[in-house]
Short mmCIF file of C-alpha atoms in Angstrom, two decimals:
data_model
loop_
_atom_site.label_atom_id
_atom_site.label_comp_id
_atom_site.label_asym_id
_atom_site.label_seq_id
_atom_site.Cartn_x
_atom_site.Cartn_y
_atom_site.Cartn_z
CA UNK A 1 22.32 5.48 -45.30
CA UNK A 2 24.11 2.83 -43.37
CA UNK A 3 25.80 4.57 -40.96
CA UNK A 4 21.83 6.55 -40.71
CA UNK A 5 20.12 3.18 -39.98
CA UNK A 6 23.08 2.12 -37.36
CA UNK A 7 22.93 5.65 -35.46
CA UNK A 8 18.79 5.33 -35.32
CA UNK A 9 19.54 1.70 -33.97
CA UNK A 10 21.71 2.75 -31.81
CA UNK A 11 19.68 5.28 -30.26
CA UNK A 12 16.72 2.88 -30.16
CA UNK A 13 18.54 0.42 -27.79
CA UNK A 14 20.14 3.37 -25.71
CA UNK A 15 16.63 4.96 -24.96
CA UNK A 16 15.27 0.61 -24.15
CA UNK A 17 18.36 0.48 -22.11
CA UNK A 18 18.29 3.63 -20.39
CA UNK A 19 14.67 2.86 -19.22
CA UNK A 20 15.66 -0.65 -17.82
CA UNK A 21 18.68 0.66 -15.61
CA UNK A 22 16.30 3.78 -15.14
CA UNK A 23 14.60 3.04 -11.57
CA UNK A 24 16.00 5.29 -9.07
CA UNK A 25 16.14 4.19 -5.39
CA UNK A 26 12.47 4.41 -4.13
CA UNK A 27 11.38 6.49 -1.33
CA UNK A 28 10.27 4.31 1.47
CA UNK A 29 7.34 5.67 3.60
CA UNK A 30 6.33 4.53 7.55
CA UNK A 31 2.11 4.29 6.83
CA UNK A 32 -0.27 1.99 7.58
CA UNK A 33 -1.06 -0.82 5.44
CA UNK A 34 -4.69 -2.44 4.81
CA UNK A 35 -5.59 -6.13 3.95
CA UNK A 36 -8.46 -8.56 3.59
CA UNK A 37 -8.41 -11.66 5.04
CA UNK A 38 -8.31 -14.86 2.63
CA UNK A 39 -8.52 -17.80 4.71
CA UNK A 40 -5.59 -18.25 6.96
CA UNK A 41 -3.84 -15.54 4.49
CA UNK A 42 -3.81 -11.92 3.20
CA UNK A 43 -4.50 -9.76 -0.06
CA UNK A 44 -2.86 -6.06 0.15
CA UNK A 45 -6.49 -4.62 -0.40
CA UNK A 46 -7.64 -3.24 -3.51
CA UNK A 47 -10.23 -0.49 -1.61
CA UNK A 48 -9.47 1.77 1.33
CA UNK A 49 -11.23 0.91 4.57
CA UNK A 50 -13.79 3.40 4.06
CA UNK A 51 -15.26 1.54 0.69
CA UNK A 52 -14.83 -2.05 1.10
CA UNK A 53 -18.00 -3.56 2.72
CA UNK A 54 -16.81 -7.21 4.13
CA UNK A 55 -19.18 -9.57 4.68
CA UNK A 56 -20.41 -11.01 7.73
CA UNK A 57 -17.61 -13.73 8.88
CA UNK A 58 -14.86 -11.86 7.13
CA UNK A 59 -11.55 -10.35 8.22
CA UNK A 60 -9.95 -7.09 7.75
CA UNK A 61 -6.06 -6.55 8.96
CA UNK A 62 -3.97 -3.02 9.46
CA UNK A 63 -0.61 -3.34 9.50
CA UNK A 64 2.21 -0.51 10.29
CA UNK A 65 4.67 -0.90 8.03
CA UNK A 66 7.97 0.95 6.24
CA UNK A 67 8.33 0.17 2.40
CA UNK A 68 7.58 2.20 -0.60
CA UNK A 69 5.08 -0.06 -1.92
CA UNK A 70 2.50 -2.46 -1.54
CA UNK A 71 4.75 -5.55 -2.83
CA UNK A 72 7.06 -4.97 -0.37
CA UNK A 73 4.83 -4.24 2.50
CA UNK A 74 4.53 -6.02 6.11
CA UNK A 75 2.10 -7.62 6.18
CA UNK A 76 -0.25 -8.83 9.51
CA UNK A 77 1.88 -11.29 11.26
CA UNK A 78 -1.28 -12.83 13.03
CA UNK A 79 -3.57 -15.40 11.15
CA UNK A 80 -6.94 -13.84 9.19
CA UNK A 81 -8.92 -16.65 10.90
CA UNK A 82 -12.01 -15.37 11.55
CA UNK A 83 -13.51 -18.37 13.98
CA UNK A 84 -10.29 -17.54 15.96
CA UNK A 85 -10.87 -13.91 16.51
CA UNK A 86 -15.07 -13.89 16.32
CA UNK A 87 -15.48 -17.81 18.50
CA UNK A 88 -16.98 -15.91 21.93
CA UNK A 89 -19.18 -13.13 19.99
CA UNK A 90 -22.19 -14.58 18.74
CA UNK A 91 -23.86 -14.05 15.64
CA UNK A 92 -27.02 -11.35 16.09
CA UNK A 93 -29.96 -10.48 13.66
CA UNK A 94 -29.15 -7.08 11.26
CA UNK A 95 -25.90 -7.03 12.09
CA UNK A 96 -22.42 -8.92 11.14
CA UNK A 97 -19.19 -9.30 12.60
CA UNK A 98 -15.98 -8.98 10.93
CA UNK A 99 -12.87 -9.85 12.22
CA UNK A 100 -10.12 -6.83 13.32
CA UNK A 101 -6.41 -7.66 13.12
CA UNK A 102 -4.00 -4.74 14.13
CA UNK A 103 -0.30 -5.23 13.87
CA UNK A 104 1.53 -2.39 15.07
CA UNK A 105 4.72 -3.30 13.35
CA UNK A 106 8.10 -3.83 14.78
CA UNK A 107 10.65 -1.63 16.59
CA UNK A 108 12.27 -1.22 13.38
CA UNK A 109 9.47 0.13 11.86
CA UNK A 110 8.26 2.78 14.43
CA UNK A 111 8.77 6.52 14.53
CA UNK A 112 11.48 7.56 17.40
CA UNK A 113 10.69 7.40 20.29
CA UNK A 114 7.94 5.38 20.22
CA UNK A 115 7.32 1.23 21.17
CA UNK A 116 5.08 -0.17 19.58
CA UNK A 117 2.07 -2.13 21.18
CA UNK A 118 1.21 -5.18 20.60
CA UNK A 119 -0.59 -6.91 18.37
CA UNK A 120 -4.90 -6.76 18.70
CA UNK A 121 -7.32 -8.89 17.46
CA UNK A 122 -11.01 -7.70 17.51
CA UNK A 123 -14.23 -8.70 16.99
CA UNK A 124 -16.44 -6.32 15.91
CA UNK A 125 -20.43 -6.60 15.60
CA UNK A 126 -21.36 -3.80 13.39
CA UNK A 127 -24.69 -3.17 11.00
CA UNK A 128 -24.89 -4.80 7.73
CA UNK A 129 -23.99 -1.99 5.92
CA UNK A 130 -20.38 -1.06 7.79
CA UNK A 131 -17.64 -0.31 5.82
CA UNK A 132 -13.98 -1.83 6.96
CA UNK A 133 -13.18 1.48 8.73
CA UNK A 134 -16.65 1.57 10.73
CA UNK A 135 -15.74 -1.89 12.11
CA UNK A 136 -11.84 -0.42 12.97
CA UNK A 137 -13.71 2.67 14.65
CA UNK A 138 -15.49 0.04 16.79
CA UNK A 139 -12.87 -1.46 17.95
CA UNK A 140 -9.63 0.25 17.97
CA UNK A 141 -10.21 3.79 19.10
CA UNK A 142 -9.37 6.76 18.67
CA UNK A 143 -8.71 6.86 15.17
CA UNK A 144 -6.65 9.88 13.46
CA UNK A 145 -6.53 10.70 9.77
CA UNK A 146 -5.25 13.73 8.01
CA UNK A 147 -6.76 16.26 6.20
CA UNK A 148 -6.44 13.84 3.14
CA UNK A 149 -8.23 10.97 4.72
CA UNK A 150 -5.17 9.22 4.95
CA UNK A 151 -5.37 6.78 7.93
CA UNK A 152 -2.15 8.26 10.39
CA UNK A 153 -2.96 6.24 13.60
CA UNK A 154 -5.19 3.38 15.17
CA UNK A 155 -5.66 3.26 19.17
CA UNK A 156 -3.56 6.30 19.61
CA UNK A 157 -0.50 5.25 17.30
CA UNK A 158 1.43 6.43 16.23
CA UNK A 159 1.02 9.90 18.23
CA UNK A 160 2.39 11.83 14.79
CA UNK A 161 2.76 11.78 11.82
CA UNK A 162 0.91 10.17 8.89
CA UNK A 163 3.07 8.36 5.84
CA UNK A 164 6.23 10.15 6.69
CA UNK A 165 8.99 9.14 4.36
CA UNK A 166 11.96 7.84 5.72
CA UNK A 167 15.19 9.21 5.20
CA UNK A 168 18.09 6.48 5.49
CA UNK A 169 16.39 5.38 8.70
CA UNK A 170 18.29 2.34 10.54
CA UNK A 171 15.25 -0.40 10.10
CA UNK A 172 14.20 0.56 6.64
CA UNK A 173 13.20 -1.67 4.78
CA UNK A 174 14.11 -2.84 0.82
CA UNK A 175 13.01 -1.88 -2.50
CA UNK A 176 9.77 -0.50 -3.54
CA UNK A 177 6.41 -0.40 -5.57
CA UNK A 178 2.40 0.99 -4.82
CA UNK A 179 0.92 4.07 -3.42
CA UNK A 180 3.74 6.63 -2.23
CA UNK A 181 3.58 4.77 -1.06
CA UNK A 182 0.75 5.56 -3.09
CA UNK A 183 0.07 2.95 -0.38
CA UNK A 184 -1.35 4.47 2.71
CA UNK A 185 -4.60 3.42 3.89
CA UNK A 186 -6.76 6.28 2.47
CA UNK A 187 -10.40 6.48 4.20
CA UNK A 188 -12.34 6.85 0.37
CA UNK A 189 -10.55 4.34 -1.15
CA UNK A 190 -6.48 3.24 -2.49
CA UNK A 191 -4.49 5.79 0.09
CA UNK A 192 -2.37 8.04 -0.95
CA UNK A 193 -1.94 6.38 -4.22
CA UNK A 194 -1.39 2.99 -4.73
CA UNK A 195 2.33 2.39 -4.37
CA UNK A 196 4.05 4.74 -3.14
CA UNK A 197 6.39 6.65 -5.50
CA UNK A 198 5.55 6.83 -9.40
CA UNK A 199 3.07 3.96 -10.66
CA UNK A 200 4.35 1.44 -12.73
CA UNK A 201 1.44 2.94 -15.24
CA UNK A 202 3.15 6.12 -14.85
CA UNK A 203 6.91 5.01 -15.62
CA UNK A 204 5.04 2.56 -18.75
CA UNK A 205 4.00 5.43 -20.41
CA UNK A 206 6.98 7.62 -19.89
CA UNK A 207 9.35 4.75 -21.55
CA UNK A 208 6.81 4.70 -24.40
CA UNK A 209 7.06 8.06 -25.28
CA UNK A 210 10.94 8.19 -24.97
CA UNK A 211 11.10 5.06 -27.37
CA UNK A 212 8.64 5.91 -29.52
CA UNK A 213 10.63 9.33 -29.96
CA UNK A 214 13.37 7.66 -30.53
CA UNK A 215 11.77 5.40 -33.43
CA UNK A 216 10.43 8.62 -35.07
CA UNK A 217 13.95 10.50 -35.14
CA UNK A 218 14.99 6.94 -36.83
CA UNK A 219 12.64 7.21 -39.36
CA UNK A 220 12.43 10.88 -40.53
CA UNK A 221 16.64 10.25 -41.07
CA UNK A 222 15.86 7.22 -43.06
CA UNK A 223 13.64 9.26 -45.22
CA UNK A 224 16.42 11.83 -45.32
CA UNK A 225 18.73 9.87 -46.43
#
């Protein structure tokens, strides 16, 4: 019986231990990001561009970026101050302006190849109603998305390619987390997923089961013995 209750034990802390050395390397993906403008700063947005409505006076920013999740994401390098970007467009009855910051990324971060521009600012004066990706259409065209309505390129870039992953790319960046990136900026709502890779939600439940497997074998030897 004790040599039963130190094998379960044992097996117990193996499955808890194998699930904390468990992450793999994460896949990094080259996709671009979304934000929303918080005063001078920026929150990796919780809606795609399609769904969130900003207000009139508010700031939405698009970033291209390589990571394999949200935490780790560029993001805009340029201030979300709206007076800055929306000072010479003045305000006009039924409709609102929200302020457009694209950062193309680095040269690290682009596709081969490719330069990136540089960084926009925009002010566009769209109706009340415009989602985040109406007000981007206004100001940064042309537009491309995938079959997915993933968001693949603003103003023409990149010309390919939409959330690639990249394969030990010089310029890649660290470790991982959101959307596979679930991240990607999807036109309906999160992107691709929301972190690119497995969720954290995903890998939860999976250690639950394994432990919780674990603590049954345990127990039904316990019993046995």
């Amino acid at each position: 019986m004790r040599r039963t209750k130190i094998a379960g034990a044992a097996l117990l802390a193996g499955a808890v231990t194998g699930l904390a050395a468990a992450p793999a390397q994460a896949q990094e993906y080259r996709y671009w990001s979304f934000w929303h403008g918080k005063g001078s700063s920026w929150a990796y947005a919780t809606e795609g561009p399609a769904t969130l409505r900003p207000a009139d006076g508010e700031v939405a920013g698009f970033r291209f970026t390589v990571s394999a999740d949200s935490a780790a994401a560029g993001k805009p390098r340029a201030a979300a101050g709206f007076d800055a970007i929306c000072h010479g467009t003045p305000a006009k009855a039924g409709r609102k302006r929200i302020g457009i910051v694209i950062d193309f990324g680095t040269t690290a971060d682009a596709p081969g190849g490719e330069r990136p521009p540089k960084p926009r600012t925009e002010c566009a004066q769209v109706s009340e109603d415009a989602s985040a990706g109406e007000a981007l259409a206004a100001v940064a065209r042309p537009l491309r998305y995938d079959s997915s309505a993933l968001l693949c390129a603003i103003a023409g870039y990149p010309a390919s390619g939409c959330a690639d992953q990249v394969k030990g790319e010089k310029g890649a960046k660290g470790p991982a987390s959101s959307g596979a990136p679930s991240s990607g900026t999807a036109a309906d709502g999160h992107g691709a997923g929301s972190d690119g890779g497995p969720s954290a939600g995903l890998i939860g439940g999976a250690a639950a089961v394994v432990v919780l497997g674990a603590a049954a074998v345990w127990q039904a030897r316990r019993r046995r013995g």
